[in-house]
Amino acid sequence: MRCPFCGNVDTQVKDSRPAEDHVAIRRRRFCPACGGRFTTYERVQLRDLVVIKSNGKREDFDRVKLERSIRIAMQKRPVEPERLDQMISGIVRRLESMGDTDIPSKVIGEIVMEALARIDTVGYVRFASVYKNFQAADDFEEFVAELRPPTPKDG
């Protein structure tokens, strides 16, 4: 593994342990050339996924991009980072086990929204506002109204 500080390719593993609910391996590494310490993660990748965008464009699935968008939606929310890691790993496993390597972005968005709805309503609404491209406050009102349970009418 190349050292991110000096570029040396001869780094040493100092410690390995399971991470993210045993779906990844966390390795602490040391660079003998510069003395730098850094952490790497190894994950099983079942297959290379391709995202089919709404405009028909194809691009390689990027777990980091998925993780970044979820973490932005969940910023300052009372959810442990480990729980988000588990959720993201679950989403990726679900995508990889769908059987097809070409996955429409709409499917990914729906799966993410489904997972966020179970964890945090505010994060769910934040993600949906970007995913569904809300343009005005009315869009938020309509979306949030769908989340609320119906109230009995006073009669």
mmCIF file of C-alpha atoms in Angstrom:
data_model
loop_
_atom_site.group_PDB
_atom_site.id
_atom_site.type_symbol
_atom_site.label_atom_id
_atom_site.label_comp_id
_atom_site.label_asym_id
_atom_site.label_seq_id
_atom_site.Cartn_x
_atom_site.Cartn_y
_atom_site.Cartn_z
ATOM 1 C CA MET A 1 0.000 0.000 0.000
ATOM 2 C CA ARG A 2 1.400 3.391 -0.994
ATOM 3 C CA CYS A 3 2.028 5.890 1.819
ATOM 4 C CA PRO A 4 -0.317 8.890 1.416
ATOM 5 C CA PHE A 5 2.331 11.201 2.904
ATOM 6 C CA CYS A 6 5.543 10.408 1.022
ATOM 7 C CA GLY A 7 4.475 7.933 -1.709
ATOM 8 C CA ASN A 8 6.651 5.074 -0.441
ATOM 9 C CA VAL A 9 5.224 1.748 -1.666
ATOM 10 C CA ASP A 10 6.778 -0.327 1.132
ATOM 11 C CA THR A 11 4.438 0.275 4.102
ATOM 12 C CA GLN A 12 3.873 -2.121 6.986
ATOM 13 C CA VAL A 13 0.657 -3.358 8.576
ATOM 14 C CA LYS A 14 0.823 -2.826 12.349
ATOM 15 C CA ASP A 15 -2.686 -3.950 13.316
ATOM 16 C CA SER A 16 -5.694 -5.566 11.607
ATOM 17 C CA ARG A 17 -9.186 -5.950 12.995
ATOM 18 C CA PRO A 18 -12.743 -6.339 11.765
ATOM 19 C CA ALA A 19 -14.676 -3.129 11.153
ATOM 20 C CA GLU A 20 -18.213 -2.115 10.194
ATOM 21 C CA ASP A 21 -19.946 -5.098 11.726
ATOM 22 C CA HIS A 22 -17.425 -7.537 10.210
ATOM 23 C CA VAL A 23 -17.989 -6.493 6.579
ATOM 24 C CA ALA A 24 -14.598 -4.789 6.289
ATOM 25 C CA ILE A 25 -11.082 -5.095 7.677
ATOM 26 C CA ARG A 26 -9.450 -2.061 9.265
ATOM 27 C CA ARG A 27 -5.666 -1.994 8.957
ATOM 28 C CA ARG A 28 -3.377 0.412 10.808
ATOM 29 C CA ARG A 29 -0.289 1.007 8.686
ATOM 30 C CA PHE A 30 3.139 2.536 9.224
ATOM 31 C CA CYS A 31 5.578 3.983 6.690
ATOM 32 C CA PRO A 32 9.221 3.275 7.620
ATOM 33 C CA ALA A 33 10.415 5.951 5.166
ATOM 34 C CA CYS A 34 8.632 8.969 6.696
ATOM 35 C CA GLY A 35 7.218 7.574 9.949
ATOM 36 C CA GLY A 36 3.639 8.325 8.867
ATOM 37 C CA ARG A 37 0.728 6.315 10.255
ATOM 38 C CA PHE A 38 -2.549 5.816 8.409
ATOM 39 C CA THR A 39 -5.569 3.529 8.278
ATOM 40 C CA THR A 40 -6.940 1.545 5.348
ATOM 41 C CA TYR A 41 -10.144 -0.450 4.978
ATOM 42 C CA GLU A 42 -10.678 -3.559 2.870
ATOM 43 C CA ARG A 43 -14.171 -4.585 1.752
ATOM 44 C CA VAL A 44 -15.466 -7.459 -0.278
ATOM 45 C CA GLN A 45 -16.740 -6.280 -3.630
ATOM 46 C CA LEU A 46 -18.999 -8.861 -5.216
ATOM 47 C CA ARG A 47 -19.196 -7.207 -8.621
ATOM 48 C CA ASP A 48 -18.519 -3.945 -10.415
ATOM 49 C CA LEU A 49 -21.723 -1.941 -10.506
ATOM 50 C CA VAL A 50 -22.664 0.630 -13.137
ATOM 51 C CA VAL A 51 -25.121 3.434 -12.410
ATOM 52 C CA ILE A 52 -27.529 4.387 -15.183
ATOM 53 C CA LYS A 53 -28.294 8.084 -14.707
ATOM 54 C CA SER A 54 -31.692 9.557 -15.584
ATOM 55 C CA ASN A 55 -30.211 11.093 -18.747
ATOM 56 C CA GLY A 56 -28.977 7.655 -19.866
ATOM 57 C CA LYS A 57 -25.336 8.328 -19.019
ATOM 58 C CA ARG A 58 -23.467 5.436 -17.429
ATOM 59 C CA GLU A 59 -20.869 5.733 -14.685
ATOM 60 C CA ASP A 60 -19.148 3.359 -12.291
ATOM 61 C CA PHE A 61 -20.818 3.038 -8.905
ATOM 62 C CA ASP A 62 -18.893 5.028 -6.303
ATOM 63 C CA ARG A 63 -19.397 3.983 -2.686
ATOM 64 C CA VAL A 64 -17.615 7.150 -1.498
ATOM 65 C CA LYS A 65 -20.100 9.328 -3.402
ATOM 66 C CA LEU A 66 -23.027 7.425 -1.867
ATOM 67 C CA GLU A 67 -21.505 7.714 1.599
ATOM 68 C CA ARG A 68 -20.839 11.451 1.164
ATOM 69 C CA SER A 69 -24.423 12.209 0.129
ATOM 70 C CA ILE A 70 -25.828 10.228 3.063
ATOM 71 C CA ARG A 71 -23.455 11.872 5.558
ATOM 72 C CA ILE A 72 -24.427 15.329 4.264
ATOM 73 C CA ALA A 73 -28.111 14.507 4.757
ATOM 74 C CA MET A 74 -27.362 13.203 8.260
ATOM 75 C CA GLN A 75 -25.109 16.070 9.309
ATOM 76 C CA LYS A 76 -25.658 17.103 12.955
ATOM 77 C CA ARG A 77 -28.258 14.376 13.477
ATOM 78 C CA PRO A 78 -28.155 12.168 16.597
ATOM 79 C CA VAL A 79 -27.152 8.988 14.766
ATOM 80 C CA GLU A 80 -23.893 7.184 15.517
ATOM 81 C CA PRO A 81 -21.383 7.049 12.638
ATOM 82 C CA GLU A 82 -21.177 3.263 13.088
ATOM 83 C CA ARG A 83 -24.901 2.964 12.437
ATOM 84 C CA LEU A 84 -24.504 4.963 9.218
ATOM 85 C CA ASP A 85 -21.578 2.729 8.187
ATOM 86 C CA GLN A 86 -23.752 -0.347 8.730
ATOM 87 C CA MET A 87 -26.601 1.212 6.755
ATOM 88 C CA ILE A 88 -24.296 2.124 3.847
ATOM 89 C CA SER A 89 -22.768 -1.371 3.804
ATOM 90 C CA GLY A 90 -26.281 -2.838 3.797
ATOM 91 C CA ILE A 91 -27.284 -0.640 0.849
ATOM 92 C CA VAL A 92 -24.185 -1.660 -1.126
ATOM 93 C CA ARG A 93 -24.747 -5.373 -0.359
ATOM 94 C CA ARG A 94 -28.361 -5.014 -1.477
ATOM 95 C CA LEU A 95 -27.282 -3.355 -4.733
ATOM 96 C CA GLU A 96 -24.625 -6.020 -5.378
ATOM 97 C CA SER A 97 -27.079 -8.845 -4.745
ATOM 98 C CA MET A 98 -29.755 -7.491 -7.116
ATOM 99 C CA GLY A 99 -28.458 -9.727 -9.883
ATOM 100 C CA ASP A 100 -27.831 -7.019 -12.457
ATOM 101 C CA THR A 101 -24.663 -4.942 -12.649
ATOM 102 C CA ASP A 102 -26.492 -2.013 -14.311
ATOM 103 C CA ILE A 103 -28.593 -0.184 -11.732
ATOM 104 C CA PRO A 104 -30.723 2.894 -12.466
ATOM 105 C CA SER A 105 -29.912 5.859 -10.201
ATOM 106 C CA LYS A 106 -33.607 6.033 -9.357
ATOM 107 C CA VAL A 107 -33.416 2.561 -7.766
ATOM 108 C CA ILE A 108 -30.390 3.581 -5.708
ATOM 109 C CA GLY A 109 -32.153 6.762 -4.561
ATOM 110 C CA GLU A 110 -35.259 4.836 -3.511
ATOM 111 C CA ILE A 111 -33.193 2.274 -1.570
ATOM 112 C CA VAL A 112 -31.294 5.073 0.218
ATOM 113 C CA MET A 113 -34.521 6.902 1.061
ATOM 114 C CA GLU A 114 -36.050 3.695 2.400
ATOM 115 C CA ALA A 115 -33.016 3.117 4.654
ATOM 116 C CA LEU A 116 -32.906 6.749 5.851
ATOM 117 C CA ALA A 117 -36.631 6.739 6.631
ATOM 118 C CA ARG A 118 -36.034 3.901 9.096
ATOM 119 C CA ILE A 119 -33.166 5.722 10.834
ATOM 120 C CA ASP A 120 -33.975 9.464 10.910
ATOM 121 C CA THR A 121 -36.888 11.431 9.458
ATOM 122 C CA VAL A 122 -34.955 14.703 9.176
ATOM 123 C CA GLY A 123 -32.101 13.026 7.262
ATOM 124 C CA TYR A 124 -34.705 11.350 5.068
ATOM 125 C CA VAL A 125 -36.337 14.702 4.212
ATOM 126 C CA ARG A 126 -32.945 16.326 3.584
ATOM 127 C CA PHE A 127 -31.893 13.553 1.200
ATOM 128 C CA ALA A 128 -35.292 13.595 -0.515
ATOM 129 C CA SER A 129 -35.085 17.355 -1.055
ATOM 130 C CA VAL A 130 -31.970 16.884 -3.176
ATOM 131 C CA TYR A 131 -32.980 13.553 -4.720
ATOM 132 C CA LYS A 132 -36.440 14.782 -5.721
ATOM 133 C CA ASN A 133 -35.069 18.229 -6.645
ATOM 134 C CA PHE A 134 -37.402 20.335 -4.511
ATOM 135 C CA GLN A 135 -37.726 23.821 -6.002
ATOM 136 C CA ALA A 136 -39.942 25.636 -3.484
ATOM 137 C CA ALA A 137 -41.198 25.484 0.093
ATOM 138 C CA ASP A 138 -44.446 23.990 -1.208
ATOM 139 C CA ASP A 139 -42.492 20.923 -2.344
ATOM 140 C CA PHE A 140 -41.300 20.398 1.242
ATOM 141 C CA GLU A 141 -44.793 20.913 2.642
ATOM 142 C CA GLU A 142 -46.330 18.334 0.317
ATOM 143 C CA PHE A 143 -43.566 15.808 1.017
ATOM 144 C CA VAL A 144 -43.716 16.245 4.800
ATOM 145 C CA ALA A 145 -47.523 16.074 4.713
ATOM 146 C CA GLU A 146 -47.207 12.594 3.222
ATOM 147 C CA LEU A 147 -45.037 11.566 6.195
ATOM 148 C CA ARG A 148 -47.540 12.634 8.816
ATOM 149 C CA PRO A 149 -50.164 10.137 9.908
ATOM 150 C CA PRO A 150 -53.705 11.198 9.000
ATOM 151 C CA THR A 151 -55.502 13.010 11.829
ATOM 152 C CA PRO A 152 -59.095 12.115 12.655
ATOM 153 C CA LYS A 153 -61.538 14.824 11.588
ATOM 154 C CA ASP A 154 -63.437 16.574 14.356
ATOM 155 C CA GLY A 155 -67.063 16.132 13.612
#
